[in-house]
Amino acid sequence: MTVPPHIHERHQQLTEDLLQHDYQYYVLADPLISDEEYDRRMRDLQDLEEAYPELRTPNSPTQRVGGTVTKDFPTVRHDVPMLSLSNTYAEDEVREFHRRMVQELGTESVEYHVELKLDGVALAVRYRNGEFERAATRGDGMHGDDISANVRTIRSIPLKLRSEASPPPELEARGEVLMFKEDFAHLNSMREEQGEKLFANPRNSTAGTLKLQDSSIVAQRNLRAYMYSLVGSGPDIETQADALAYLQSCGFPVNPHRRVCERIDDVIAFWQEWDEKRDSLPYEIDGVVVKLNKLSEQNELGSIARSPRWAIAFKFRARREQTVLKDILFQVGRMGTVTPVAVLEPVLLAGSTISRATLHNEDFIRDLDLRVGDTVMIEKGGDVIPKVTDVLLEARPANSPPFSFISHCPECGTALVRPEGESAWFCENVECPAQVRGRIEHFASRNAMDIEGLGEAVIDVLVHEGLIQSYADLYTLASRRDALEELERFGSRSVENLLSSIERSKTQPLERVIHALGIHYVGQSVSRLLAEEFRSIEGLASAGREELMRIDGIGPRIADSVLRFFTDHHTRSLVTRIVDAGVTHAMEDPTTERIPFFDGRTFVLTGTLASLSREEARARIEAAGGKVAGSVSKKTDVVVAGASAGSKLEKARTLGITIIDEDEFHSHLSEHIHGTNS
Ligand code: IVH
């Protein structure tokens, strides 16, 4: 089938348009259209390519979403080897480096280009006639892996170079791929929920992601990149600063924090400045890189072994401190996991006082041969929690006994078990007070039933006084008002508040209820999947293994855990009790309960809503038949304005768009409830 000219033209238009918007968003950080509008145009392009597959080229923006599955990454040769940097942590050595430069170049006036040392994974990307051709890892410096399909999904990497820059027929740029700290934390919390192994830091998760065989998973991980070198030379490019400006004009992302320094003191000041400011960046850096700015001087010095002689990495000192391990405590989690915790002599580390650190499990303690009384090193990297990294054996007190893990639960005395293949010890007594408290705490927590006023301390008292033994007992507390009011520090006012927040929790959406139950491996996102699929607790409780496993994102481990939960007599009876107490057990069906006010209209949310999160508000609007857009335009029908709404509200006023507040929003939503129930 030949492609009609007008389709060709439309395809080309959409392609350029989407590439431009990737550039606006990811390189310039200045999006011009909403995410919804972007998705719409992307879908248009996908539809065109569906109808005319010959339009689908490897560099079409549709390839950003991935789909290619690579079995083994082909090895490619780097025509110009990818070097590494010699590095130092000491100011003296940086001054020594400067003296060497002065001596070898025979001039006092040496100019440096100083950049951030990005803590990610090195990448080489090649373009032919302005089009993305190939991307490769560093490998051993001479040969790397061809990871083109994965790199195409990184939105800041151009698929076509900007023609204004008149790129040469062949161009290779090198840089660093990274994962933002926020995306890393999100990824790890998802993995934790799914019971998968966690990544140690953003660099490891970047490396792991780039080596995935399925590029559509890579696409979801939101990798970023900054380019820091241009291979070869170009017209009017005499310095590293020129090269970066040129890369930027081609459409590459280039890190904005860089400086040309004419004095070594300025180089050191840049290093100091960023050592202090590094936590304010959304990604991790581990130092600065000092390079000779003039390319002619770089060439003159060349390289030895695998590092250039014209550059040095000036790294930040790890945030390490020495302290004493005073004791090892054991915490029992709601699932019965026993976690050892280090009690440390308080010490100031990167701005905060540290007196506790997790010791993970028995093997961790054994591998370090950690003993109470030991002098230990603790370390903090980025925004990660502190960890014990070393023991100073020379400071160990004489005759200190090796540490042995406890054999019985510190809370209930039950003998602990360590199942084969697991690193943790468990207390298997489901009635263990620590587990009971932990399950109730989880049930009431912010991301679950969100019961205000029911924190750790209150739960401790209620369990201790025998007023509650499980989360189901919370819904019988209203009949124990007198007993509650007699408790120390519980006035009638606080009892009233507590009981009404328990009452309010009954209307939490199904996905929160499922999360609150505390089923092993079922966290927030799995709960959402289950709620969407089964639409009621009864539906979920009667689901079979096959039915569970049919859901994308649910494997045998989660399915078995759900089945175990609902076949266990004890947990099942708790569920029956909360349902009988009136906890929501159904979900509104978005396809059948449209509300005229919302149906087919486009909404924009702005400001903070007191009663709902953005996500919940969006879900309600969508369930009622509406759409939610990210920004206000002429196509917006209604703006829902919460507290401290800003520029979107202004814009809506200018455009004369209907604006409603939170109360009006709720009354429109309930119009529907009355409508369907009457
Ligand atoms: S230049 C020939 N600049 O650090 C020098 N590298 O061992 C090539 N890195 O593998 C590197 N930020 O992955 C350079 N601004 C930067 C960098 C940087 C991070 C990485 C790079 C390299 C390693 C050095």
XYZ file of C-alpha atoms and ligand atoms in Angstrom:
702
model
C 0.000 0.000 0.000
C 1.437 3.393 -0.887
C 1.103 6.178 1.605
C -0.968 9.119 0.320
C 0.989 12.403 0.319
C -1.281 14.109 2.836
C -0.713 11.243 5.298
C 3.025 11.554 4.770
C 2.828 15.208 5.504
C 0.709 14.728 8.609
C 3.131 12.060 9.846
C 6.066 14.349 9.363
C 4.292 17.223 11.089
C 3.353 15.131 14.107
C 6.865 13.669 14.312
C 8.516 17.080 14.353
C 5.933 18.402 16.727
C 6.454 15.619 19.266
C 10.234 15.784 19.044
C 10.022 19.508 19.640
C 7.865 18.959 22.721
C 10.300 16.344 24.096
C 12.979 18.979 23.694
C 10.885 21.683 25.380
C 10.071 19.430 28.305
C 13.228 17.447 28.915
C 15.991 19.698 27.670
C 14.643 23.203 28.210
C 12.390 22.216 31.156
C 9.782 24.509 29.653
C 6.784 22.471 28.452
C 4.409 24.256 26.112
C 1.573 21.739 26.156
C -0.052 19.604 28.844
C 0.858 15.936 29.315
C -2.627 14.982 28.145
C -2.221 16.960 24.932
C 1.175 15.328 24.358
C -0.351 11.880 24.871
C -3.148 12.715 22.480
C -0.726 13.709 19.723
C 1.372 10.627 20.434
C -1.722 8.468 20.032
C -2.522 10.180 16.721
C 0.953 9.322 15.505
C 0.641 5.734 16.742
C -2.683 5.410 14.918
C -1.146 6.665 11.689
C 1.700 4.179 11.988
C -0.737 1.424 12.790
C -2.575 2.161 9.555
C 0.594 2.691 7.499
C 3.342 0.551 9.083
C 5.880 1.723 6.503
C 5.874 5.081 8.286
C 7.242 3.498 11.451
C 10.994 4.156 11.497
C 13.319 3.348 14.395
C 13.593 7.070 15.104
C 9.902 7.835 15.195
C 8.798 9.414 18.491
C 6.503 6.407 18.895
C 9.643 4.366 19.618
C 10.075 6.396 22.817
C 7.570 4.092 24.487
C 9.712 1.079 23.672
C 8.534 -2.349 22.691
C 11.718 -3.815 21.273
C 12.955 -6.873 23.120
C 16.688 -7.497 22.827
C 18.063 -10.911 23.695
C 21.765 -10.238 23.784
C 23.149 -6.778 23.282
C 25.546 -6.786 20.314
C 29.090 -5.667 21.118
C 30.288 -2.550 19.354
C 33.750 -1.073 19.075
C 34.454 2.488 20.178
C 36.471 4.143 17.404
C 37.722 6.595 20.007
C 38.217 4.773 23.326
C 36.050 5.827 26.240
C 38.456 6.829 28.970
C 37.997 7.184 32.667
C 39.292 9.894 34.952
C 42.009 9.809 37.533
C 40.583 11.097 40.747
C 41.389 12.641 44.072
C 39.678 13.756 47.268
C 42.413 16.171 48.320
C 42.787 19.842 47.588
C 46.585 19.455 47.619
C 46.428 17.024 44.745
C 44.289 19.404 42.728
C 46.908 22.117 43.264
C 49.544 19.592 42.234
C 47.539 18.856 39.075
C 47.515 22.589 38.338
C 51.313 22.850 38.774
C 51.721 19.992 36.321
C 49.507 21.711 33.762
C 51.448 24.983 34.120
C 54.725 23.143 33.709
C 53.754 21.005 30.760
C 51.971 23.752 28.848
C 54.697 26.265 29.659
C 52.264 28.998 30.632
C 50.945 30.434 33.893
C 47.534 31.224 32.467
C 45.750 27.903 32.289
C 42.030 27.937 31.744
C 39.847 25.180 33.250
C 36.347 24.056 32.481
C 34.760 22.717 35.671
C 31.667 20.529 35.581
C 29.649 18.409 37.954
C 30.688 14.780 38.172
C 27.368 13.102 37.546
C 26.927 9.819 39.352
C 25.348 7.735 36.624
C 26.370 5.532 33.730
C 28.519 6.637 30.780
C 26.967 6.604 27.321
C 28.143 7.175 23.753
C 25.557 8.170 21.133
C 26.255 8.341 17.411
C 24.302 10.266 14.766
C 24.407 9.952 11.006
C 23.057 12.763 8.853
C 21.481 14.250 11.951
C 19.617 11.054 12.860
C 20.153 8.861 15.919
C 22.165 5.865 14.778
C 23.453 3.964 17.776
C 24.004 4.182 21.512
C 26.520 2.160 23.455
C 27.753 1.619 26.998
C 31.352 2.234 27.947
C 32.078 -1.448 28.518
C 35.830 -1.910 28.911
C 36.463 1.422 27.188
C 37.275 -0.218 23.837
C 34.113 -2.256 23.363
C 30.665 -1.667 24.772
C 27.108 -2.971 24.416
C 24.749 -1.612 21.785
C 21.776 -0.435 23.856
C 20.136 1.677 21.126
C 16.554 0.495 21.680
C 16.738 1.337 25.368
C 18.363 4.713 24.823
C 15.747 5.749 22.258
C 13.239 5.745 25.115
C 15.165 8.453 26.998
C 13.196 11.517 26.110
C 16.011 14.008 26.499
C 18.207 12.174 23.978
C 17.392 13.673 20.575
C 16.304 11.273 17.857
C 17.050 13.991 15.306
C 19.554 16.783 15.755
C 18.348 20.338 15.372
C 19.081 21.382 11.829
C 19.880 25.001 12.808
C 23.139 23.636 14.234
C 24.059 22.168 10.798
C 25.372 18.955 12.335
C 28.132 17.174 10.395
C 27.309 13.893 8.572
C 28.742 11.960 11.512
C 28.636 13.053 15.102
C 29.265 11.296 18.397
C 28.387 12.717 21.779
C 29.172 11.241 25.172
C 27.577 11.815 28.490
C 25.994 10.319 31.532
C 22.625 8.638 31.968
C 21.002 9.135 35.360
C 17.921 8.474 37.366
C 16.533 11.329 39.451
C 16.434 10.659 43.202
C 12.669 10.986 43.200
C 12.240 8.427 40.413
C 14.687 6.109 42.175
C 12.737 6.296 45.433
C 9.512 5.630 43.570
C 10.980 2.665 41.707
C 12.335 1.123 44.904
C 9.076 1.555 46.765
C 7.261 -0.234 43.941
C 9.841 -3.004 44.078
C 9.485 -3.290 47.811
C 5.724 -3.641 47.426
C 6.221 -6.395 44.898
C 8.782 -8.146 47.069
C 11.527 -7.559 44.500
C 15.158 -6.887 45.307
C 15.885 -3.194 45.920
C 18.510 -1.181 44.046
C 21.237 0.179 46.305
C 21.389 3.644 44.731
C 20.279 5.602 41.643
C 23.451 4.665 39.743
C 22.825 0.948 40.154
C 19.237 1.312 39.119
C 20.318 3.276 36.022
C 22.811 0.567 35.085
C 20.218 -2.147 35.702
C 17.622 -0.307 33.655
C 19.912 0.250 30.663
C 20.554 -3.496 30.538
C 16.883 -4.510 30.538
C 15.851 -6.592 27.581
C 12.407 -5.041 27.254
C 12.659 -1.419 26.200
C 9.075 -0.653 27.200
C 10.065 -1.127 30.851
C 13.009 1.187 30.292
C 10.566 3.766 28.911
C 8.619 3.729 32.167
C 11.662 4.339 34.339
C 12.103 7.953 33.290
C 15.873 7.962 32.766
C 17.597 11.268 32.076
C 20.879 12.214 30.469
C 23.415 15.027 30.257
C 26.072 15.086 27.567
C 29.575 16.235 28.495
C 31.745 15.660 25.482
C 31.811 15.880 21.735
C 34.022 13.348 20.001
C 36.254 14.923 17.386
C 36.147 18.560 16.480
C 33.769 20.880 14.730
C 33.691 24.314 13.120
C 34.697 27.113 15.481
C 34.954 24.744 18.412
C 38.106 25.591 20.289
C 37.200 24.906 23.876
C 35.211 22.502 26.018
C 32.823 25.410 26.674
C 32.308 25.808 22.893
C 31.770 22.057 22.515
C 29.063 22.010 25.179
C 27.366 25.079 23.703
C 27.434 23.353 20.321
C 25.979 20.125 21.751
C 23.259 22.206 23.323
C 22.463 23.880 20.005
C 22.118 20.414 18.451
C 19.378 19.691 20.986
C 21.356 17.667 23.532
C 20.780 18.105 27.242
C 23.847 19.714 28.804
C 24.165 20.237 32.527
C 23.809 23.947 33.337
C 26.150 23.906 36.346
C 29.556 24.489 34.805
C 32.143 27.229 34.928
C 35.271 28.434 33.174
C 37.923 29.154 35.812
C 41.171 31.011 35.246
C 42.550 30.360 38.699
C 42.887 27.099 40.585
C 41.357 28.794 43.646
C 38.158 29.274 41.648
C 38.165 25.582 40.776
C 38.412 24.730 44.477
C 35.674 27.214 45.318
C 33.378 25.552 42.752
C 34.093 22.175 44.361
C 33.358 23.550 47.847
C 30.195 25.248 46.678
C 28.800 22.039 45.219
C 29.892 19.884 48.138
C 27.549 22.047 50.206
C 24.767 22.302 47.646
C 24.719 18.758 46.292
C 21.629 17.692 48.209
C 19.603 20.427 46.533
C 20.019 18.752 43.122
C 17.388 16.259 41.961
C 20.139 13.787 40.974
C 23.331 12.541 42.623
C 26.806 13.881 41.966
C 30.011 12.587 43.508
C 32.404 15.437 42.800
C 33.415 17.868 40.102
C 35.438 17.263 36.950
C 38.251 19.674 36.137
C 39.209 19.782 32.453
C 41.574 21.937 30.458
C 39.254 24.224 28.546
C 41.280 24.582 25.332
C 40.982 21.549 23.076
C 44.404 22.272 21.562
C 45.938 21.972 25.029
C 44.006 18.751 25.702
C 45.474 17.294 22.525
C 48.933 18.439 23.462
C 48.793 16.546 26.743
C 47.038 13.426 25.466
C 46.417 10.472 27.726
C 48.290 7.794 29.594
C 46.913 4.335 30.305
C 43.169 4.829 30.389
C 42.904 8.401 31.637
C 43.432 11.751 29.973
C 46.298 13.770 31.475
C 44.325 16.981 30.966
C 41.500 16.237 33.386
C 40.955 15.118 36.965
C 37.915 14.191 39.011
C 37.882 16.074 42.298
C 35.535 13.980 44.395
C 33.526 14.840 47.458
C 34.496 13.112 50.648
C 31.926 10.513 51.614
C 29.961 11.625 54.593
C 31.552 9.290 57.082
C 31.780 9.499 60.821
C 33.113 7.360 63.556
C 31.009 6.394 66.541
C 30.396 3.623 69.060
C 27.836 0.859 68.830
C 26.199 0.955 72.247
C 23.620 -1.748 71.789
C 21.654 -3.792 69.278
C 17.864 -3.745 69.611
C 15.282 -5.816 67.791
C 12.134 -4.494 66.198
C 9.236 -6.733 65.293
C 7.307 -5.600 62.233
C 3.643 -6.184 61.447
C 4.551 -9.225 59.347
C 6.624 -10.658 62.190
C 10.013 -9.799 60.631
C 12.627 -9.189 63.300
C 14.985 -6.357 62.324
C 18.164 -5.593 64.280
C 18.746 -1.896 64.932
C 22.035 -0.295 65.983
C 21.908 2.049 68.948
C 24.774 4.479 68.403
C 26.547 7.095 70.440
C 24.861 10.162 68.860
C 27.008 11.760 66.165
C 26.532 14.617 63.718
C 26.584 13.452 60.104
C 25.823 15.657 57.094
C 23.684 17.997 59.133
C 21.680 15.590 61.292
C 22.305 13.768 64.555
C 22.396 10.032 64.075
C 21.696 7.686 66.973
C 20.120 4.709 65.178
C 20.840 2.787 62.017
C 19.338 -0.380 60.597
C 21.507 -3.488 60.636
C 19.175 -5.248 58.181
C 19.485 -8.885 59.262
C 21.623 -11.548 60.865
C 23.940 -11.983 57.861
C 24.730 -8.280 57.738
C 25.907 -8.348 61.367
C 27.844 -11.568 60.853
C 29.589 -10.345 57.686
C 30.885 -7.291 59.548
C 31.490 -9.328 62.720
C 29.817 -6.476 64.536
C 29.905 -6.536 68.347
C 28.375 -4.323 70.995
C 31.030 -1.861 72.167
C 32.713 -1.706 68.753
C 33.853 1.525 67.179
C 32.160 1.722 63.816
C 32.078 3.909 60.728
C 28.727 5.162 59.572
C 28.084 6.663 56.180
C 25.414 8.639 54.433
C 25.242 9.132 50.705
C 22.811 11.507 48.990
C 19.556 11.364 50.862
C 19.941 7.737 51.837
C 19.481 6.581 55.420
C 22.720 6.143 57.372
C 24.370 2.777 57.379
C 27.105 1.083 59.353
C 29.879 0.315 56.880
C 32.934 -0.769 58.883
C 34.228 -1.899 62.216
C 37.538 -0.537 63.551
C 38.958 -3.799 64.854
C 41.958 -2.127 66.474
C 39.580 -0.248 68.761
C 37.672 -3.374 69.839
C 37.575 -3.848 73.629
C 39.422 -6.952 74.826
C 37.318 -10.070 75.349
C 34.283 -8.691 73.563
C 32.004 -11.642 72.821
C 30.832 -12.283 69.254
C 27.287 -11.235 68.700
C 24.587 -13.846 68.446
C 21.115 -13.253 67.125
C 18.242 -13.624 69.566
C 16.367 -16.915 69.507
C 13.027 -15.734 70.901
C 10.727 -12.836 70.081
C 11.559 -9.859 72.320
C 7.845 -8.989 72.473
C 6.083 -12.296 73.094
C 8.800 -14.850 73.734
C 7.862 -17.147 70.839
C 10.807 -19.054 69.314
C 11.941 -17.327 66.117
C 12.255 -19.106 62.780
C 14.410 -18.368 59.782
C 12.843 -19.996 56.706
C 15.218 -21.516 54.202
C 16.419 -19.061 51.587
C 15.345 -16.025 53.644
C 17.687 -13.621 55.368
C 15.201 -12.629 58.062
C 14.106 -14.232 61.304
C 10.369 -14.249 61.957
C 8.085 -14.377 64.949
C 5.232 -16.575 63.742
C 2.822 -15.721 66.529
C 0.120 -13.660 64.791
C -1.074 -12.501 68.194
C 2.332 -11.101 69.127
C 1.569 -7.626 70.552
C 4.169 -5.986 68.287
C 2.492 -7.459 65.230
C -0.959 -6.570 66.495
C 0.095 -2.955 67.047
C 1.936 -2.891 63.714
C -1.100 -4.126 61.784
C -3.378 -1.574 63.421
C -0.832 1.191 62.795
C -0.649 0.183 59.166
C -4.450 0.045 58.880
C -4.815 3.573 60.276
C -1.849 5.073 58.405
C -2.041 7.959 55.974
C -1.836 5.916 52.807
C -4.336 3.351 54.066
C -7.480 4.283 56.062
C -5.973 7.619 57.095
C -7.500 7.730 60.580
C -6.461 10.989 62.139
C -5.511 10.891 65.811
C -4.725 7.173 65.752
C -0.941 7.181 65.888
C 1.538 4.827 67.487
C 1.129 6.165 71.048
C -2.675 6.014 71.053
C -2.640 2.507 69.571
C -0.188 1.393 72.270
C -2.564 2.589 74.976
C -5.658 1.065 73.370
C -3.985 -2.312 72.914
C -2.433 -2.205 76.362
C -5.806 -1.425 77.982
C -7.387 -4.292 76.116
C -9.775 -2.032 74.210
C -8.655 -3.294 70.820
C -6.931 -6.432 69.616
C -7.296 -5.975 65.891
C -8.217 -3.305 63.400
C -11.751 -4.673 63.274
C -12.142 -3.678 66.934
C -11.732 -0.024 65.957
C -15.279 -0.024 64.645
C -16.657 -1.212 67.990
C -14.915 1.531 69.976
C -17.938 3.834 69.721
C -19.721 1.558 72.194
C -16.802 1.860 74.656
C -16.902 5.643 74.889
C -16.972 5.591 78.713
C -13.963 3.350 78.984
C -12.131 5.596 76.516
C -12.902 8.751 78.436
C -11.490 7.236 81.589
C -8.081 6.750 80.001
C -5.362 9.121 81.046
C -4.888 12.057 78.638
C -8.133 11.236 76.773
C -10.613 14.108 77.211
C -14.159 13.821 75.903
C -13.128 16.125 73.084
C -10.296 13.913 71.873
C -12.452 10.794 72.180
C -15.085 12.527 70.067
C -12.492 13.447 67.427
C -11.051 9.961 67.356
C -14.438 8.285 67.010
C -15.497 10.590 64.221
C -12.307 10.010 62.243
C -12.832 6.251 62.647
C -16.386 6.709 61.404
C -15.190 8.780 58.435
C -12.720 6.081 57.430
C -15.624 3.802 56.485
C -16.031 5.643 53.203
C -12.436 5.298 52.068
C -12.152 4.012 48.501
C -11.766 0.287 47.982
C -8.100 0.457 46.982
C -7.213 2.003 50.358
C -9.243 -0.609 52.205
C -7.386 -3.382 50.393
C -4.053 -1.758 51.170
C -5.093 -1.341 54.825
C -5.723 -5.079 55.258
C -1.966 -5.602 55.318
C -1.742 -8.512 52.896
C 1.885 -9.497 52.336
C 3.259 -8.006 49.042
C 0.078 -5.974 48.489
C 1.033 -2.315 48.723
C -0.598 0.763 47.272
C -0.147 0.073 43.599
C -1.069 -3.614 43.753
C -4.148 -2.623 45.792
C -5.188 -0.269 43.015
C -4.904 -3.061 40.448
C -6.959 -5.404 42.618
C -9.639 -2.780 43.292
C -9.963 -2.004 39.600
C -10.266 -5.647 38.709
C -12.555 -6.988 41.451
C -14.466 -3.842 42.431
C -15.479 -5.140 45.880
C -13.889 -6.912 48.839
C -16.164 -9.901 48.299
C -15.070 -10.039 44.672
C -11.433 -10.073 45.726
C -12.028 -12.575 48.532
C -13.521 -15.101 46.118
C -10.949 -14.640 43.328
C -9.082 -17.754 42.216
C -5.364 -18.057 41.487
C -5.797 -17.942 37.716
C -8.028 -14.912 37.916
C -5.485 -13.060 40.043
C -2.574 -13.971 37.810
C -4.351 -12.723 34.705
C -3.839 -9.167 35.976
C -0.858 -7.461 34.451
C 1.554 -6.796 37.334
C 0.471 -9.713 39.515
C 2.611 -12.819 39.633
C 2.434 -16.085 41.596
C 3.962 -14.636 44.737
C 1.305 -11.928 45.140
C -1.529 -14.220 44.000
C -0.585 -16.871 46.582
C -0.310 -14.285 49.308
C -3.817 -12.947 48.540
C -5.205 -16.483 48.511
C -3.516 -17.289 51.826
C -4.943 -14.156 53.384
C -8.512 -14.941 52.392
C -8.378 -18.623 53.292
C -6.953 -17.948 56.746
C -9.788 -18.187 59.207
C -8.529 -15.349 61.412
C -7.843 -12.718 58.735
C -10.995 -13.603 56.864
C -13.115 -13.011 59.945
C -11.508 -9.580 60.440
C -12.526 -8.664 56.902
C -16.091 -9.835 57.483
C -16.248 -7.740 60.615
C -15.094 -4.508 58.999
C -17.474 -5.024 56.087
C -20.338 -5.649 58.532
C -19.346 -2.506 60.403
C -20.048 -0.561 57.209
C -16.637 -0.135 55.593
C -17.180 0.532 51.881
C -17.119 -2.696 50.011
C -17.949 -1.661 46.496
C -16.460 0.690 44.006
C -18.290 3.055 41.718
C -18.281 1.751 38.213
C -16.971 4.469 35.944
C -18.677 3.121 32.880
C -22.189 3.127 34.251
C -22.356 6.126 36.536
C -21.754 9.175 34.436
C -22.884 12.528 35.767
C -24.090 15.120 33.272
C -22.101 17.914 34.920
C -18.867 15.942 34.336
C -19.680 13.815 31.328
C -17.539 14.655 28.287
C -16.124 17.826 29.840
C -12.531 18.799 30.506
C -11.505 19.761 34.033
C -8.376 21.341 35.439
C -7.468 20.953 39.118
C -5.562 23.694 40.871
C -4.596 24.496 44.457
C -4.970 22.099 47.357
C -8.224 20.296 48.063
C -8.810 19.634 51.745
C -10.793 16.430 51.416
C -9.165 14.666 48.479
C -5.755 14.202 46.938
C -5.231 15.234 43.319
C -5.301 11.598 42.309
C -8.566 10.927 44.085
C -10.181 14.017 42.590
C -9.002 12.953 39.161
C -10.404 9.455 39.685
C -13.783 10.852 40.718
C -13.947 13.142 37.680
C -12.983 10.344 35.342
C -15.470 7.983 36.972
C -18.164 10.555 36.325
C -17.244 10.735 32.640
C -14.952 13.783 32.639
C -11.340 14.303 31.674
C -8.613 16.046 33.611
C -6.060 18.221 31.839
C -2.833 19.598 33.269
C -3.163 23.168 32.095
C -5.882 25.714 31.404
C -6.687 26.488 27.791
C -9.681 27.504 25.737
C -10.672 23.844 25.704
C -11.059 23.712 29.500
C -14.678 23.569 30.654
C -14.324 23.794 34.420
C -11.547 24.691 36.841
C -11.771 23.189 40.338
C -9.948 25.621 42.615
C -8.682 24.494 46.007
C -6.780 26.523 48.596
C -3.935 28.767 47.397
C -4.668 28.254 43.719
C -2.284 30.289 41.570
C -1.674 31.055 37.935
C -4.101 28.474 36.533
C -6.922 30.222 38.365
C -5.805 33.574 36.985
C -5.755 32.178 33.487
C -9.210 30.633 33.897
C -10.560 34.009 34.968
C -9.012 35.696 31.938
C -10.529 33.111 29.619
C -13.935 33.300 31.330
C -13.955 29.592 32.258
C -16.363 28.244 34.913
C -14.608 28.061 38.273
C -15.962 25.972 41.153
C -14.677 25.523 44.692
C -14.314 22.311 46.653
C -17.847 22.399 48.130
C -19.421 22.882 44.723
C -17.270 20.076 43.371
C -18.596 17.714 46.052
C -22.178 18.749 45.556
C -21.907 18.024 41.823
C -20.457 14.612 42.631
C -23.278 13.799 45.040
C -25.960 14.958 42.575
C -25.101 11.762 40.930
C -25.301 9.600 44.017
C -28.798 10.856 44.821
C -29.668 10.556 41.162
C -28.805 6.865 40.925
C -30.107 5.881 44.331
C -33.516 7.508 44.058
S 34.562 13.393 31.119
C 37.946 11.495 29.076
N 32.753 14.699 32.491
O 32.981 9.844 35.302
C 37.102 11.867 30.179
N 33.007 12.377 32.882
O 35.864 7.938 35.306
C 35.771 11.300 30.022
N 31.442 11.459 34.526
O 33.224 7.316 32.940
C 34.874 11.670 31.080
N 30.397 13.323 34.962
O 30.970 8.368 33.200
C 33.348 13.517 32.269
N 31.173 15.962 33.609
C 31.749 14.780 33.382
C 31.352 13.618 34.043
C 32.020 12.418 33.776
C 30.471 12.045 35.217
C 31.799 10.012 34.610
C 31.986 9.337 33.289
C 33.314 8.627 33.355
C 33.640 8.716 34.811
C 35.110 9.016 35.044
